[in-house]
GROMACS .gro file of C-alpha atoms in nm:
model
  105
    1UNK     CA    1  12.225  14.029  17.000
    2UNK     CA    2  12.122  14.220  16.699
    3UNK     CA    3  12.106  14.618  16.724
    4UNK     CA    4  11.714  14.793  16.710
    5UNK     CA    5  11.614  15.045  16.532
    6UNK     CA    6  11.243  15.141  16.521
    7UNK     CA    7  11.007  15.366  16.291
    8UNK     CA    8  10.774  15.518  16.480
    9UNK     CA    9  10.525  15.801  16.488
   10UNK     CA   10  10.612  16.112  16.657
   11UNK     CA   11  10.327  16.351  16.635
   12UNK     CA   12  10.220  16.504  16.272
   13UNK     CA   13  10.590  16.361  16.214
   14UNK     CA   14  10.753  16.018  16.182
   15UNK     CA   15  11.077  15.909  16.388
   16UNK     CA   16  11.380  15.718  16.321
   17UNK     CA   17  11.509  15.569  16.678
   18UNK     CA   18  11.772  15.292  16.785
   19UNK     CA   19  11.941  15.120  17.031
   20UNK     CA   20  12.316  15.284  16.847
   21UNK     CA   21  12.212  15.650  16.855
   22UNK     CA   22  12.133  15.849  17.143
   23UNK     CA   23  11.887  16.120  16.892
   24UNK     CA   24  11.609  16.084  16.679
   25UNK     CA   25  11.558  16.120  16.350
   26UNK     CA   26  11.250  16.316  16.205
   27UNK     CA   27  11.089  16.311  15.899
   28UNK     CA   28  10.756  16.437  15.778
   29UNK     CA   29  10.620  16.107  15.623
   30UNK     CA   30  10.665  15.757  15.723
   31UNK     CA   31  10.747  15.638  15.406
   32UNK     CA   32  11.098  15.902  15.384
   33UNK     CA   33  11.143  15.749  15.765
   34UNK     CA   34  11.131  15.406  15.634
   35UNK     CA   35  11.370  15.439  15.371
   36UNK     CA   36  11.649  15.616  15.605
   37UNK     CA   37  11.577  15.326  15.876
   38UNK     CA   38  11.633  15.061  15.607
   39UNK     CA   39  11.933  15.279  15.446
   40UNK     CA   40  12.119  15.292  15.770
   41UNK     CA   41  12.010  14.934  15.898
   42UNK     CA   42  12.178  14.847  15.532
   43UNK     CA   43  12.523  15.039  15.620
   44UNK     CA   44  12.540  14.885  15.938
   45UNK     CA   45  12.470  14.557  15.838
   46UNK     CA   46  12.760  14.599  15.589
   47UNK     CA   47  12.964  14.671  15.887
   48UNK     CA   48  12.906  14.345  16.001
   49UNK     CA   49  12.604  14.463  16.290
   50UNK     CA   50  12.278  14.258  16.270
   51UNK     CA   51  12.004  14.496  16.263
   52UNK     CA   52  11.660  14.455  16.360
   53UNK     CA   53  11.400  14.701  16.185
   54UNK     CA   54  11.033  14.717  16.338
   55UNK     CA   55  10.787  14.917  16.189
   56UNK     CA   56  10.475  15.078  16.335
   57UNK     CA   57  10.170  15.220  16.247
   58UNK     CA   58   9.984  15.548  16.386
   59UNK     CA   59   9.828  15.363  16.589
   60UNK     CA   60  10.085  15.149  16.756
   61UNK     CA   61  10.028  14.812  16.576
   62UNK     CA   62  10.373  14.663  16.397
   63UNK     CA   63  10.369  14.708  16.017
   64UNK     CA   64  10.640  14.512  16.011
   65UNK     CA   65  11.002  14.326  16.133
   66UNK     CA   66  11.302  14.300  15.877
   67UNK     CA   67  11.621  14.205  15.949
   68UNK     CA   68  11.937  14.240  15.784
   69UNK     CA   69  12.235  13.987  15.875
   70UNK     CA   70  12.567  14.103  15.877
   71UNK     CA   71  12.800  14.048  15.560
   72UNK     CA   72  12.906  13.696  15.502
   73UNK     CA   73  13.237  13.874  15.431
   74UNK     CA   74  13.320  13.994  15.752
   75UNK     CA   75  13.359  14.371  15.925
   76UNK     CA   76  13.412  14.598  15.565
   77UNK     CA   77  13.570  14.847  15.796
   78UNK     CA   78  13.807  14.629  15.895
   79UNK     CA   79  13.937  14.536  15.603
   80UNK     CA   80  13.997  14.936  15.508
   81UNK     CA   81  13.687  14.987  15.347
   82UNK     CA   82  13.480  14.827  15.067
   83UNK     CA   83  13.621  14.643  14.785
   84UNK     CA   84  13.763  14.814  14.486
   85UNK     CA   85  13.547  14.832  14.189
   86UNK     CA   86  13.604  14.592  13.935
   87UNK     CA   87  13.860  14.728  13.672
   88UNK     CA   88  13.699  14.731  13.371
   89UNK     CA   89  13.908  14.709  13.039
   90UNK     CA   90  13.938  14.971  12.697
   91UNK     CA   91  13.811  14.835  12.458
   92UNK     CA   92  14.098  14.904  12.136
   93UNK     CA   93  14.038  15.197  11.891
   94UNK     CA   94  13.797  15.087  11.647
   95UNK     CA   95  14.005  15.139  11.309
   96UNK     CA   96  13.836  15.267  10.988
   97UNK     CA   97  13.690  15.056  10.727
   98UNK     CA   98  13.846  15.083  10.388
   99UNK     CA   99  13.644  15.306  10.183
  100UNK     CA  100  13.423  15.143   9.889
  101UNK     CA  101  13.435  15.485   9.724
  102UNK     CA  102  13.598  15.499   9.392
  103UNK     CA  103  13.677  15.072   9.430
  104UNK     CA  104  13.575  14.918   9.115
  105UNK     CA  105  13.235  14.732   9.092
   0.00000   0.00000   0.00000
């Protein structure tokens, strides 16, 4: 069963709330409560945790339902963290060009 988390108003403020945490999470706009919801239903999702992100309004109504699978590549904890960034090659010195200066026409 996936793992709830909820956006949700909370007076003047907005709260962040799940199912994983025991505390809420307040910010003073809905739109900087959305984007921590959806930042930590991303990280646990890349943990391998379905998430389930509803929405509300002000006044109650769902603004929305998201969810995020987990990875197709299994538990990234598990496997010691994520993968290591691609190593990206040098390119070689770029050598002068012979000067045309003082070269016959």
């Amino acid at each position: 069963m996936p793992s709830q988390i909820f956006v949700e108003p909370a007076g003047e403020a907005w709260a962040v709330r799940g199912d994983l945490f025991d505390n809420l999470m307040i910010y003073p706009t809905g739109a900087s409560a959305e984007q921590a919801a959806r930042e930590l239903a991303h990280r646990l999702a890349d943990a391998g945790e379905p998430v389930v992100l509803e929405i509300k309004l002000r006044d109650g109504a769902r603004a929305g339902r998201f969810l995020f699978p987990p990875r197709l590549d299994g538990d990234i904890a598990a496997r010691g963290g994520p993968p290591p960034a691609a190593r990206i090659a040098t390119p070689p010195p770029i050598s002068p060009r012979p000067s045309s200066a003082g070269a016959p026409p």
